[in-house]
Coordinates of C-alpha atoms in Angstrom, one line a residue:
Chain A
X687 CA 209.3 47.9 6.6
X688 CA 211.1 46.0 4.0
X689 CA 209.7 43.2 1.8
X690 CA 206.1 44.2 1.7
X691 CA 206.2 44.5 -2.1
X692 CA 208.0 41.2 -2.5
X693 CA 205.7 39.5 0.0
X694 CA 202.8 40.5 -2.3
X695 CA 204.5 39.1 -5.4
X696 CA 205.2 35.8 -3.6
X697 CA 201.5 35.6 -2.7
X698 CA 200.5 36.4 -6.3
X699 CA 202.9 33.8 -7.6
X700 CA 201.5 31.2 -5.2
X701 CA 197.9 31.9 -6.2
X702 CA 198.7 31.8 -9.9
X703 CA 200.5 28.5 -9.4
X704 CA 197.5 27.0 -7.7
X705 CA 195.0 28.2 -10.3
X706 CA 197.1 27.2 -13.3
X707 CA 195.9 24.0 -14.9
X708 CA 192.6 24.2 -13.0
X709 CA 189.3 23.8 -14.8
X710 CA 188.6 27.5 -14.4
X711 CA 191.9 28.2 -16.2
X712 CA 191.0 26.1 -19.3
X713 CA 187.5 27.5 -19.3
X714 CA 188.9 31.1 -19.4
X715 CA 191.3 30.1 -22.2
X716 CA 188.4 28.6 -24.2
X717 CA 186.3 31.7 -23.6
X718 CA 189.1 34.0 -24.7
X719 CA 189.6 31.9 -27.8
X720 CA 185.9 31.8 -28.7
X721 CA 185.4 35.5 -28.2
X722 CA 187.9 36.4 -31.0
X723 CA 185.2 36.0 -33.5
X724 CA 183.1 38.7 -31.9
X725 CA 182.9 42.0 -33.8
X726 CA 183.9 44.2 -30.8
X727 CA 187.3 42.6 -30.5
X728 CA 189.8 44.6 -32.5
X729 CA 193.2 43.4 -33.4
X730 CA 195.0 46.6 -32.3
X731 CA 193.9 46.4 -28.7
X732 CA 193.3 42.7 -28.5
X733 CA 194.4 42.3 -24.9
X734 CA 192.2 45.0 -23.6
X735 CA 189.2 44.0 -25.6
X736 CA 189.4 40.4 -24.5
X737 CA 189.8 41.5 -20.9
X738 CA 186.7 43.7 -21.2
X739 CA 184.7 40.9 -22.7
X740 CA 185.6 38.5 -19.9
X741 CA 184.7 41.2 -17.4
X742 CA 181.3 41.8 -18.9
X743 CA 180.4 38.2 -19.4
X744 CA 180.9 37.4 -15.7
X745 CA 184.2 35.5 -16.0
X746 CA 186.1 38.1 -14.1
X747 CA 183.7 37.5 -11.2
X748 CA 184.4 33.8 -11.3
X749 CA 188.1 34.4 -11.3
X750 CA 187.8 36.8 -8.4
X751 CA 185.9 34.2 -6.4
X752 CA 188.5 31.6 -7.2
X753 CA 191.4 34.0 -6.1
X754 CA 189.5 34.8 -2.9
X755 CA 189.1 31.2 -2.1
X756 CA 192.8 30.6 -2.6
X757 CA 193.7 33.5 -0.4
X758 CA 191.5 32.1 2.3
X759 CA 193.4 28.9 2.5
X760 CA 196.9 30.3 1.7
X761 CA 198.9 30.4 4.9
X762 CA 200.4 33.8 5.8
X763 CA 204.0 34.2 4.6
X764 CA 206.3 33.0 7.3
X765 CA 209.9 33.8 8.0
X766 CA 212.4 32.0 5.8
X767 CA 214.1 30.4 8.8
X768 CA 210.8 29.1 10.2
X769 CA 210.4 25.3 9.7
X770 CA 207.1 24.0 8.4
X771 CA 205.9 22.8 11.8
X772 CA 206.2 26.4 12.9
X773 CA 203.8 27.4 10.2
X774 CA 201.3 24.9 11.5
X775 CA 201.6 26.0 15.1
X776 CA 204.2 28.5 16.5
X777 CA 204.2 27.3 20.1
X778 CA 206.3 24.3 20.8
X779 CA 204.3 23.1 23.8
X780 CA 201.0 23.2 21.8
X781 CA 202.6 21.1 19.1
X782 CA 203.7 18.6 21.6
X783 CA 200.3 18.4 23.2
X784 CA 198.6 17.9 19.8
X785 CA 201.1 15.2 18.9
X786 CA 200.5 13.3 22.1
X787 CA 196.7 13.6 21.7
X788 CA 197.0 12.3 18.2
X789 CA 199.0 9.3 19.5
X790 CA 196.2 8.5 21.9
X791 CA 193.6 8.6 19.3
X792 CA 195.5 6.5 16.9
X793 CA 196.3 4.0 19.7
X794 CA 192.6 3.8 20.5
X795 CA 191.7 3.2 16.8
X796 CA 194.4 0.6 16.4
X797 CA 193.4 -1.3 19.5
X798 CA 189.8 -1.3 18.4
X799 CA 190.9 -2.7 15.1
X800 CA 193.0 -5.5 16.8
X801 CA 190.2 -6.3 19.3
X802 CA 187.6 -6.7 16.7
X803 CA 189.9 -8.4 14.2
X804 CA 188.8 -6.0 11.5
X805 CA 191.4 -4.6 9.0
X806 CA 191.7 -0.9 8.7
X807 CA 190.7 -1.2 5.1
X808 CA 189.6 -4.0 2.8
X809 CA 188.5 -4.3 -0.7
X810 CA 184.9 -5.2 -1.3
X811 CA 184.0 -8.2 -3.4
X812 CA 182.2 -7.6 -6.7
X813 CA 179.0 -8.8 -5.1
X814 CA 179.3 -6.4 -2.2
X815 CA 180.2 -3.5 -4.6
X816 CA 177.0 -4.2 -6.7
X817 CA 174.9 -4.2 -3.6
X818 CA 176.3 -0.9 -2.4
X819 CA 175.7 0.8 -5.7
X820 CA 172.1 -0.3 -5.6
X821 CA 171.8 0.9 -2.0
X822 CA 173.7 4.2 -2.5
X823 CA 170.7 6.4 -2.0
X824 CA 169.3 4.6 1.0
X825 CA 172.2 3.5 3.1
X826 CA 170.2 4.6 6.1
X827 CA 168.0 1.6 5.8
X828 CA 171.0 -0.6 6.6
X829 CA 171.1 -1.8 10.2
X830 CA 174.7 -3.2 10.5
X831 CA 175.8 -4.5 13.8
X832 CA 177.7 -1.6 15.3
X833 CA 177.5 -2.7 18.9
X834 CA 181.2 -3.5 19.1
X835 CA 182.3 -0.2 17.7
X836 CA 182.7 2.8 20.0
X837 CA 183.6 6.4 19.0
X838 CA 187.3 7.0 19.1
X839 CA 186.7 9.9 21.4
X840 CA 184.0 12.3 22.6
X841 CA 184.3 16.0 23.1
X842 CA 184.5 15.6 26.9
X843 CA 187.7 13.6 26.5
X844 CA 189.1 16.4 24.4
X845 CA 188.1 18.9 27.0
X846 CA 190.2 17.1 29.6
X847 CA 193.2 17.4 27.4
X848 CA 192.7 21.1 26.9
X849 CA 192.3 21.6 30.7
X850 CA 195.6 19.9 31.3
X851 CA 197.5 22.1 28.7
X852 CA 200.3 24.0 30.4
X853 CA 203.0 26.3 29.1
X854 CA 206.2 25.2 30.8
X855 CA 207.5 28.7 30.8
X856 CA 204.4 30.2 32.4
X857 CA 204.5 31.2 36.1
X858 CA 201.5 29.4 37.6
X859 CA 202.3 30.1 41.2
X860 CA 199.3 30.2 43.3
X861 CA 199.5 33.8 44.5
X862 CA 196.3 35.5 43.8
X863 CA 196.6 38.5 41.7
X864 CA 194.6 40.7 39.4
X865 CA 195.2 38.2 36.6
X866 CA 193.7 35.2 38.4
X867 CA 191.7 33.2 36.0
X868 CA 188.8 31.3 37.5
X869 CA 188.2 29.1 34.5
X870 CA 189.6 25.7 33.4
X871 CA 191.9 26.9 30.6
X872 CA 195.3 27.8 32.0
X873 CA 197.3 29.0 29.0
X874 CA 197.8 32.7 28.5
X875 CA 196.6 33.1 25.0
X876 CA 195.6 36.6 23.8
X877 CA 191.8 36.8 23.2
X878 CA 189.7 39.7 22.3
X879 CA 187.5 41.4 25.0
X880 CA 184.2 43.1 24.4
X881 CA 185.5 46.5 23.4
X882 CA 187.9 44.9 20.9
X883 CA 185.1 42.7 19.5
X884 CA 182.9 45.7 19.1
X885 CA 185.5 47.2 16.8
X886 CA 186.1 44.0 14.9
X887 CA 182.4 43.2 14.4
X888 CA 180.6 46.5 14.1
X889 CA 177.8 45.2 12.0
X890 CA 176.7 43.0 15.0
X891 CA 176.1 46.0 17.2
X892 CA 172.9 46.3 19.3
X893 CA 171.7 49.2 17.3
X894 CA 172.0 47.5 14.0
X895 CA 169.1 45.3 12.7
X896 CA 170.2 41.8 12.0
X897 CA 169.1 40.1 8.8
X898 CA 167.1 37.1 9.6
X899 CA 166.3 38.1 13.2
X900 CA 165.0 41.6 13.1
X901 CA 163.3 41.3 9.8
X902 CA 160.0 43.2 9.5
X903 CA 157.2 41.4 7.6
X904 CA 157.5 43.8 4.6
X905 CA 161.1 44.1 3.7
X906 CA 161.5 45.9 0.5
X907 CA 163.7 43.9 -1.8
X908 CA 166.4 46.6 -2.3
X909 CA 166.8 47.0 1.5
X910 CA 167.2 43.2 1.8
X911 CA 169.8 43.4 -1.0
X912 CA 171.8 46.2 0.6
X913 CA 171.7 44.6 4.0
X914 CA 173.0 41.3 2.6
X915 CA 175.7 43.1 0.7
X916 CA 176.7 45.0 3.9
X917 CA 177.4 41.8 5.8
X918 CA 178.5 40.1 2.6
X919 CA 181.1 42.7 1.8
X920 CA 183.2 41.2 4.6
X921 CA 183.4 38.0 2.8
X922 CA 181.2 35.4 1.4
X923 CA 177.8 35.2 3.1
X924 CA 176.3 32.6 0.9
X925 CA 177.8 30.2 -1.5
X926 CA 177.0 31.4 -5.0
X927 CA 175.8 29.3 -7.8
X928 CA 179.0 29.7 -9.7
X929 CA 180.8 27.8 -6.9
X930 CA 180.2 24.5 -8.6
X931 CA 182.4 23.4 -11.4
X932 CA 182.4 20.3 -13.5
X933 CA 185.6 19.2 -11.8
X934 CA 183.8 19.2 -8.4
X935 CA 181.2 16.8 -9.7
X936 CA 183.8 14.6 -11.3
X937 CA 185.8 14.6 -8.1
X938 CA 182.8 13.6 -6.1
X939 CA 182.0 10.7 -8.5
X940 CA 185.6 9.5 -8.1
X941 CA 185.3 9.5 -4.3
X942 CA 182.0 7.7 -4.7
X943 CA 183.7 4.9 -6.6
X944 CA 186.4 4.8 -4.0
X945 CA 183.7 4.2 -1.4
X946 CA 182.2 1.4 -3.5
X947 CA 185.5 -0.4 -4.0
X948 CA 187.0 -0.2 -0.5
X949 CA 185.5 -0.6 2.9
X950 CA 187.3 1.3 5.7
X951 CA 187.1 0.7 9.4
X952 CA 186.3 4.4 9.9
X953 CA 183.1 3.9 7.8
X954 CA 181.8 2.0 10.8
X955 CA 182.6 4.9 13.0
X956 CA 180.8 7.2 10.7
X957 CA 177.7 4.9 10.6
X958 CA 177.8 4.7 14.4
X959 CA 178.1 8.5 14.7
X960 CA 175.3 9.2 12.3
X961 CA 173.0 6.7 14.1
X962 CA 173.8 8.1 17.5
X963 CA 173.6 11.8 16.7
X964 CA 172.0 13.1 13.5
X965 CA 169.5 10.3 13.2
X966 CA 168.2 11.1 16.7
X967 CA 167.8 14.7 16.0
X968 CA 164.4 16.0 15.1
X969 CA 165.7 18.3 12.4
X970 CA 168.2 16.1 10.8
X971 CA 167.1 12.5 10.8
X972 CA 165.6 13.0 7.3
X973 CA 169.0 13.6 5.9
X974 CA 170.6 10.4 7.2
X975 CA 171.3 9.1 3.7
X976 CA 172.9 12.3 2.6
X977 CA 175.2 12.2 5.6
X978 CA 176.5 8.8 4.7
X979 CA 177.0 10.0 1.1
X980 CA 179.0 13.0 2.2
X981 CA 181.0 11.5 5.1
X982 CA 182.0 8.3 3.5
X983 CA 183.4 10.2 0.5
X984 CA 185.0 12.8 2.8
X985 CA 187.1 10.0 4.5
X986 CA 188.6 9.1 1.1
X987 CA 189.3 12.6 -0.1
X988 CA 193.1 13.1 -0.2
X989 CA 192.6 16.7 -1.3
X990 CA 191.8 17.4 2.4
X991 CA 195.4 16.6 3.2
X992 CA 196.4 20.0 1.9
X993 CA 194.9 21.8 4.9
X994 CA 197.4 20.1 7.2
X995 CA 200.0 22.7 6.1
X996 CA 198.1 25.2 8.3
X997 CA 196.4 22.8 10.7
X998 CA 198.4 22.1 13.9
X999 CA 197.4 18.5 13.5
X1000 CA 199.2 15.9 11.5
X1001 CA 197.5 13.2 9.5
X1002 CA 197.7 9.8 11.3
X1003 CA 199.9 7.2 9.7
X1004 CA 199.4 3.5 9.8
X1005 CA 201.5 0.7 8.5
X1006 CA 200.6 -1.7 5.8
X1007 CA 200.0 -5.2 7.2
X1008 CA 203.1 -7.0 8.6
X1009 CA 205.3 -4.1 7.8
X1010 CA 205.1 -2.5 11.2
X1011 CA 207.9 0.0 11.7
X1012 CA 209.1 0.2 8.2
X1013 CA 208.9 3.8 7.1
X1014 CA 208.3 3.1 3.4
X1015 CA 205.1 1.2 4.1
X1016 CA 203.3 3.9 6.0
X1017 CA 200.0 5.2 4.7
X1018 CA 197.9 8.0 5.8
X1019 CA 194.8 6.6 7.5
X1020 CA 192.1 7.4 6.9
X1021 CA 193.0 8.8 3.4
X1022 CA 191.9 12.3 4.3
X1023 CA 193.8 12.3 7.6
X1024 CA 190.7 13.1 9.7
X1025 CA 189.5 10.5 12.3
X1026 CA 185.9 11.3 13.0
X1027 CA 184.8 11.7 16.6
X1028 CA 181.5 11.5 18.4
X1029 CA 179.3 14.2 16.9
X1030 CA 181.3 14.8 13.7
X1031 CA 178.3 14.3 11.5
X1032 CA 176.7 17.3 13.0
X1033 CA 179.1 19.5 11.0
X1034 CA 177.4 18.3 7.8
X1035 CA 173.8 18.0 8.9
X1036 CA 172.7 21.7 8.9
X1037 CA 174.1 22.1 5.4
X1038 CA 171.7 19.5 4.1
X1039 CA 168.9 22.1 4.3
X1040 CA 170.8 24.3 1.8
X1041 CA 171.9 21.8 -0.9
X1042 CA 170.1 18.8 -2.4
X1043 CA 172.8 17.7 -4.8
X1044 CA 175.3 15.5 -3.0
X1045 CA 178.2 16.8 -5.0
X1046 CA 177.4 20.4 -4.1
X1047 CA 176.7 19.5 -0.5
X1048 CA 180.0 17.7 -0.3
X1049 CA 182.0 20.6 -1.8
X1050 CA 180.5 23.1 0.6
X1051 CA 181.0 20.9 3.6
X1052 CA 184.6 20.2 2.7
X1053 CA 185.3 23.9 2.3
X1054 CA 183.7 24.7 5.7
X1055 CA 185.8 21.9 7.3
X1056 CA 189.2 22.9 5.9
X1057 CA 188.5 26.6 6.6
X1058 CA 186.9 26.5 10.0
X1059 CA 185.7 23.3 11.6
X1060 CA 189.1 21.7 11.8
X1061 CA 190.0 24.4 14.4
X1062 CA 187.4 23.1 16.7
X1063 CA 189.1 19.8 17.4
X1064 CA 192.8 20.5 17.2
X1065 CA 195.1 22.1 19.8
X1066 CA 196.5 25.3 18.5
X1067 CA 197.1 28.9 19.5
X1068 CA 195.0 30.3 16.6
X1069 CA 192.5 33.0 17.8
X1070 CA 189.8 30.8 16.1
X1071 CA 191.1 27.6 17.6
X1072 CA 189.1 25.8 20.3
X1073 CA 191.6 26.6 23.0
X1074 CA 191.3 30.4 22.4
X1075 CA 187.5 30.1 22.1
X1076 CA 187.3 28.3 25.4
X1077 CA 189.5 30.9 27.1
X1078 CA 187.6 33.8 25.4
X1079 CA 184.3 32.3 26.7
X1080 CA 185.6 32.0 30.2
X1081 CA 187.2 35.5 30.2
X1082 CA 184.0 37.1 28.9
X1083 CA 182.0 35.4 31.6
X1084 CA 184.5 36.3 34.4
X1085 CA 184.6 39.9 33.3
X1086 CA 180.9 40.5 32.7
X1087 CA 179.1 38.0 34.9
X1088 CA 181.6 37.5 37.8
X1089 CA 178.9 36.7 40.4
X1090 CA 177.4 34.0 38.2
X1091 CA 180.9 32.6 37.4
X1092 CA 181.8 32.5 41.1
X1093 CA 178.5 30.8 42.0
X1094 CA 178.9 28.2 39.4
X1095 CA 182.4 27.5 40.5
X1096 CA 181.3 27.1 44.1
X1097 CA 178.7 24.5 43.2
X1098 CA 181.2 22.5 41.1
X1099 CA 179.7 23.5 37.8
X1100 CA 182.5 25.1 35.8
X1101 CA 180.8 27.0 33.0
X1102 CA 183.1 25.6 30.3
X1103 CA 182.0 22.0 31.1
X1104 CA 178.5 23.1 30.0
X1105 CA 179.5 25.3 27.1
X1106 CA 182.3 23.2 25.6
X1107 CA 180.0 20.8 23.7
X1108 CA 178.2 23.7 22.1
X1109 CA 181.4 25.3 20.9
X1110 CA 183.0 22.2 19.6
X1111 CA 180.1 21.6 17.3
X1112 CA 179.7 25.3 16.4
X1113 CA 176.3 25.0 18.0
X1114 CA 175.0 22.4 15.5
X1115 CA 172.3 20.4 17.2
X1116 CA 171.9 23.1 20.0
X1117 CA 170.3 25.8 17.9
X1118 CA 167.4 25.5 15.5
X1119 CA 168.7 25.2 12.0
X1120 CA 167.6 28.6 10.8
X1121 CA 169.3 30.3 13.7
X1122 CA 172.4 28.1 13.2
X1123 CA 172.7 28.9 9.6
X1124 CA 172.6 32.6 10.5
X1125 CA 175.4 32.0 12.9
X1126 CA 177.5 30.1 10.3
X1127 CA 176.8 32.9 7.9
X1128 CA 178.6 35.3 10.3
X1129 CA 181.4 32.9 10.8
X1130 CA 182.0 33.0 7.1
X1131 CA 181.4 36.7 6.8
X1132 CA 184.0 37.6 9.5
X1133 CA 186.2 34.7 8.8
X1134 CA 186.5 33.9 12.5
X1135 CA 185.0 31.5 15.0
X1136 CA 185.1 34.0 17.8
X1137 CA 181.4 34.6 17.5
X1138 CA 180.8 31.1 18.8
X1139 CA 182.6 32.0 22.0
X1140 CA 180.6 35.2 22.3
X1141 CA 177.3 33.4 21.7
X1142 CA 178.2 30.8 24.4
X1143 CA 178.8 33.6 26.9
X1144 CA 175.6 35.3 25.7
X1145 CA 173.6 32.2 26.5
X1146 CA 174.9 32.2 30.0
X1147 CA 174.1 35.9 30.3
X1148 CA 170.6 35.2 29.0
X1149 CA 170.0 32.5 31.6
X1150 CA 171.9 34.2 34.4
X1151 CA 168.9 34.5 36.7
X1152 CA 168.0 30.8 36.5
X1153 CA 171.6 29.8 36.8
X1154 CA 172.0 31.7 40.0
X1155 CA 169.4 29.4 41.6
X1156 CA 170.9 26.1 40.7
X1157 CA 172.9 24.0 43.1
X1158 CA 174.6 21.4 41.0
X1159 CA 176.2 20.8 37.6
X1160 CA 173.3 18.6 36.4
X1161 CA 170.8 21.3 37.3
X1162 CA 172.9 23.9 35.6
X1163 CA 173.0 21.9 32.4
X1164 CA 169.2 21.7 32.4
X1165 CA 168.8 25.5 33.0
X1166 CA 170.7 26.7 30.0
Chain B
X676 CA 221.6 39.3 1.0
X677 CA 224.0 36.5 1.7
X678 CA 222.4 33.2 2.4
X679 CA 224.9 32.0 5.0
X680 CA 225.1 33.7 8.4
X681 CA 228.5 35.0 9.3
X682 CA 230.6 33.4 12.0
X683 CA 230.1 35.2 15.4
X684 CA 230.1 34.4 19.0
X685 CA 227.0 35.0 21.1
X686 CA 228.0 35.5 24.7
X687 CA 225.8 34.2 27.5
X688 CA 223.1 36.6 28.6
X689 CA 223.7 38.7 31.6
X690 CA 220.8 39.7 33.8
X691 CA 220.5 43.3 34.9
X692 CA 219.1 43.7 38.4
X693 CA 218.9 46.3 41.1
X694 CA 220.9 45.8 44.2
X695 CA 223.5 43.1 45.0
X696 CA 221.7 39.9 45.8
X697 CA 219.4 37.9 43.7
X698 CA 216.2 37.1 45.6
X699 CA 214.0 34.1 44.9
X700 CA 210.9 36.1 44.4
X701 CA 212.1 38.4 41.7
X702 CA 213.2 37.4 38.3
X703 CA 215.2 39.7 36.1
X704 CA 213.3 41.7 33.6
X705 CA 216.3 42.7 31.5
X706 CA 219.0 40.5 29.9
X707 CA 222.0 41.7 27.8
X708 CA 223.7 39.6 25.2
X709 CA 226.8 40.6 23.3
X710 CA 227.7 39.3 19.8
X711 CA 231.3 39.6 18.8
X712 CA 233.1 38.7 15.5
X713 CA 236.2 36.6 15.1
X714 CA 239.6 38.3 14.9
X715 CA 238.0 41.5 16.1
X716 CA 237.0 42.4 12.6
X717 CA 234.6 45.3 11.8
X718 CA 231.6 44.3 9.6
X719 CA 228.8 45.7 7.6
X720 CA 225.5 44.1 8.8
X721 CA 222.7 43.4 6.4
X722 CA 220.3 41.5 8.7
X723 CA 219.9 40.1 12.1
X724 CA 217.6 37.1 12.4
X725 CA 216.5 35.2 15.5
X726 CA 213.8 33.1 17.1
X727 CA 212.1 34.7 20.0
X728 CA 211.5 33.0 23.3
X729 CA 209.2 35.2 25.4
X730 CA 211.1 38.4 24.9
X731 CA 208.8 41.4 24.8
X732 CA 211.0 44.3 23.6
X733 CA 214.4 44.3 22.0
X734 CA 216.9 47.1 21.9
X735 CA 220.0 46.8 19.6
X736 CA 223.1 48.8 20.3
X737 CA 226.3 48.6 18.3
X738 CA 229.8 49.5 18.9
X739 CA 231.2 51.1 15.7
X740 CA 234.6 52.4 14.7
X741 CA 234.6 56.1 15.1
X742 CA 235.4 57.6 11.7
X743 CA 236.5 60.9 13.3
X744 CA 239.1 59.4 15.7
X745 CA 241.3 56.6 14.5
X746 CA 241.4 53.6 16.7
X747 CA 238.5 54.4 19.0
X748 CA 234.9 53.2 19.0
X749 CA 231.6 54.7 19.9
X750 CA 228.2 53.2 20.9
X751 CA 225.1 53.8 18.7
X752 CA 221.6 52.7 19.2
X753 CA 220.2 50.9 16.1
X754 CA 216.8 49.8 17.4
X755 CA 215.0 51.0 20.4
X756 CA 212.3 49.0 22.2
X757 CA 211.3 47.0 19.2
X758 CA 208.1 45.2 20.1
X759 CA 208.2 41.5 19.6
X760 CA 205.2 40.6 21.6
X761 CA 202.0 42.7 21.1
X762 CA 201.0 42.0 24.6
X763 CA 203.8 40.9 27.0
X764 CA 201.4 38.9 29.1
X765 CA 200.0 36.7 26.3
X766 CA 201.5 34.2 23.9
X767 CA 201.3 36.1 20.6
X768 CA 204.7 36.5 19.0
X769 CA 206.4 34.7 21.9
X770 CA 208.0 32.0 19.8
X771 CA 208.1 33.6 16.4
X772 CA 211.0 34.1 14.0
X773 CA 212.1 37.7 13.3
X774 CA 214.5 39.5 11.0
X775 CA 215.8 43.0 11.5
X776 CA 217.2 44.6 8.3
X777 CA 219.7 47.4 8.0
X778 CA 217.0 49.6 6.5
X779 CA 215.0 49.5 9.7
X780 CA 217.9 50.6 11.9
X781 CA 218.3 54.1 13.1
X782 CA 222.0 54.2 12.3
X783 CA 223.7 52.4 9.3
X784 CA 225.4 49.4 10.8
X785 CA 228.8 49.8 9.1
X786 CA 232.1 49.1 10.7
X787 CA 230.5 47.3 13.6
X788 CA 232.8 45.5 16.1
X789 CA 230.2 44.5 18.7
X790 CA 226.5 44.0 18.7
X791 CA 224.7 44.3 22.0
X792 CA 221.1 42.9 22.3
X793 CA 219.1 44.2 25.2
X794 CA 216.1 42.0 25.9
X795 CA 213.2 43.2 28.1
X796 CA 210.2 41.3 29.4
X797 CA 208.2 43.4 31.9
X798 CA 205.6 40.8 32.5
X799 CA 206.0 38.5 35.5
X800 CA 204.0 35.8 33.8
X801 CA 207.1 34.1 32.4
X802 CA 209.8 32.1 34.0
X803 CA 212.5 32.8 31.4
X804 CA 213.0 34.8 28.3
X805 CA 215.7 34.9 25.7
X806 CA 216.5 35.0 22.0
X807 CA 217.5 31.8 20.2
X808 CA 219.2 31.0 16.9
X809 CA 220.7 34.5 16.6
X810 CA 222.2 34.8 13.2
X811 CA 223.9 37.8 11.6
X812 CA 224.1 38.3 7.8
X813 CA 226.7 40.7 6.3
X814 CA 226.3 42.8 3.3
X815 CA 227.5 41.0 0.2
X816 CA 230.6 41.8 -1.7
X817 CA 232.7 42.7 1.3

């Protein structure tokens, strides 16, 4: 096959381009300069000696981590004729559905804005800024009047959109055939079945002890280490210390000042969401302040815009006041291009148990969002996208628990209506935090969200006996 | 590789079916499209690129000038059942862009007068299938 070699050199060039000028780059240069004084560096083989020094002192590892991170977010090389929107999402009808969904959300946001007479953004007065700086660590004590604000959408609205997704070229004639799908998702995406997943996720087999679940009381440390490495070799299981750089802290501080200076309409949506979801949760209410500190900064982080090159979504644009319709006066709103929905704060909440410095917590959350969580609320054909996950869940259920599926359908309780909210939040708020973090570990380790669909089906399998007894959707919701 | 595609005419796709009449229930599973060149010239092909639309397999046949006999042509198969969709029933690869390079072809595409693209889609899931944006690139320096 032609071009494999040149594809690799393009990838290398892209990664080098992105790392050039980064803080890591200047640190490496400084280290290389400093080490010239060391006795083991000889002039004859300068290059090799410096390289060896960097290797031994742990800098090579840091560079490897940085390269790995860039490869994670680098989109796969596409065909030269393919336009950028094809890179975001190859299927035309999915792009169209995503665009019309975005229009709906933006309309909803704009109309809320007009109704309430609140601008999308406004600069805080010096007095207000001072107050906010003082209150920064306890924004949770504020009780602003949020009664007029409503979430822009909830997961169940999104589910209705996914159910109505149709491929215009797909034959949906009603003839029953072996491919009849009993579920709600009616697009023919390729999803992996159990045998294929067994191959792809061998370490999750029944015969293999799972770290964190099957631990015996006395686990010898070296066994723990090898086990962690075994899952970790697939990717990054836990975020290492060296993840944080000075530039991350500086970036966070910049975002914090942006929050102080400007007030955004979406801030109210964030407040409302935190108050409605995380603050009511037994595990997470203690982290309310952290959630504001992370989410308010997240809304203002334009670095998040980079991920739209591989996200099927497009950041919403709004017009500067009175310049409606003039192309030059459009701005991305909110600055990070992500309009939060009901439950969004639950993506951050579990991470609060792992990190107590806001800058670090922020960095990790942002990374998880631009790699995985964005797929849970945008319409795409990606195997880790929410559409594929829903279809995979339904197919697993239909294949392995057909009697249960049929029964639930008959009583008007389509399984996806129950499981959707779990999957959209990657189970945050539906599993205890220690179990949830184990799940998210595996999402990272396998670089795929398919495990979320498998878990949803597993929950139904676990509760199958109870579910066969129920006679309504409400009763089914309670039984799982 | 030249950057501009060469001028060519892509004829309308012809469905291949069994029997005389086209029934409503069945849809063709094979289409054939011919690509010709202006002034009946014979060309040296570097690359064929296209955008897929639900075609599962592609076979490429070419009519080349027979070096043995002056003035006559013979048919050669350059690509046989090239898989565009890993699973003909599901979406993957259905709307992707592809390029076929001369190095991948079974026979060197020199002195080509006609390119015949044979499209197959065995799955009954789809209403239509075709190839779009078909472009041919010639070897430079000709």
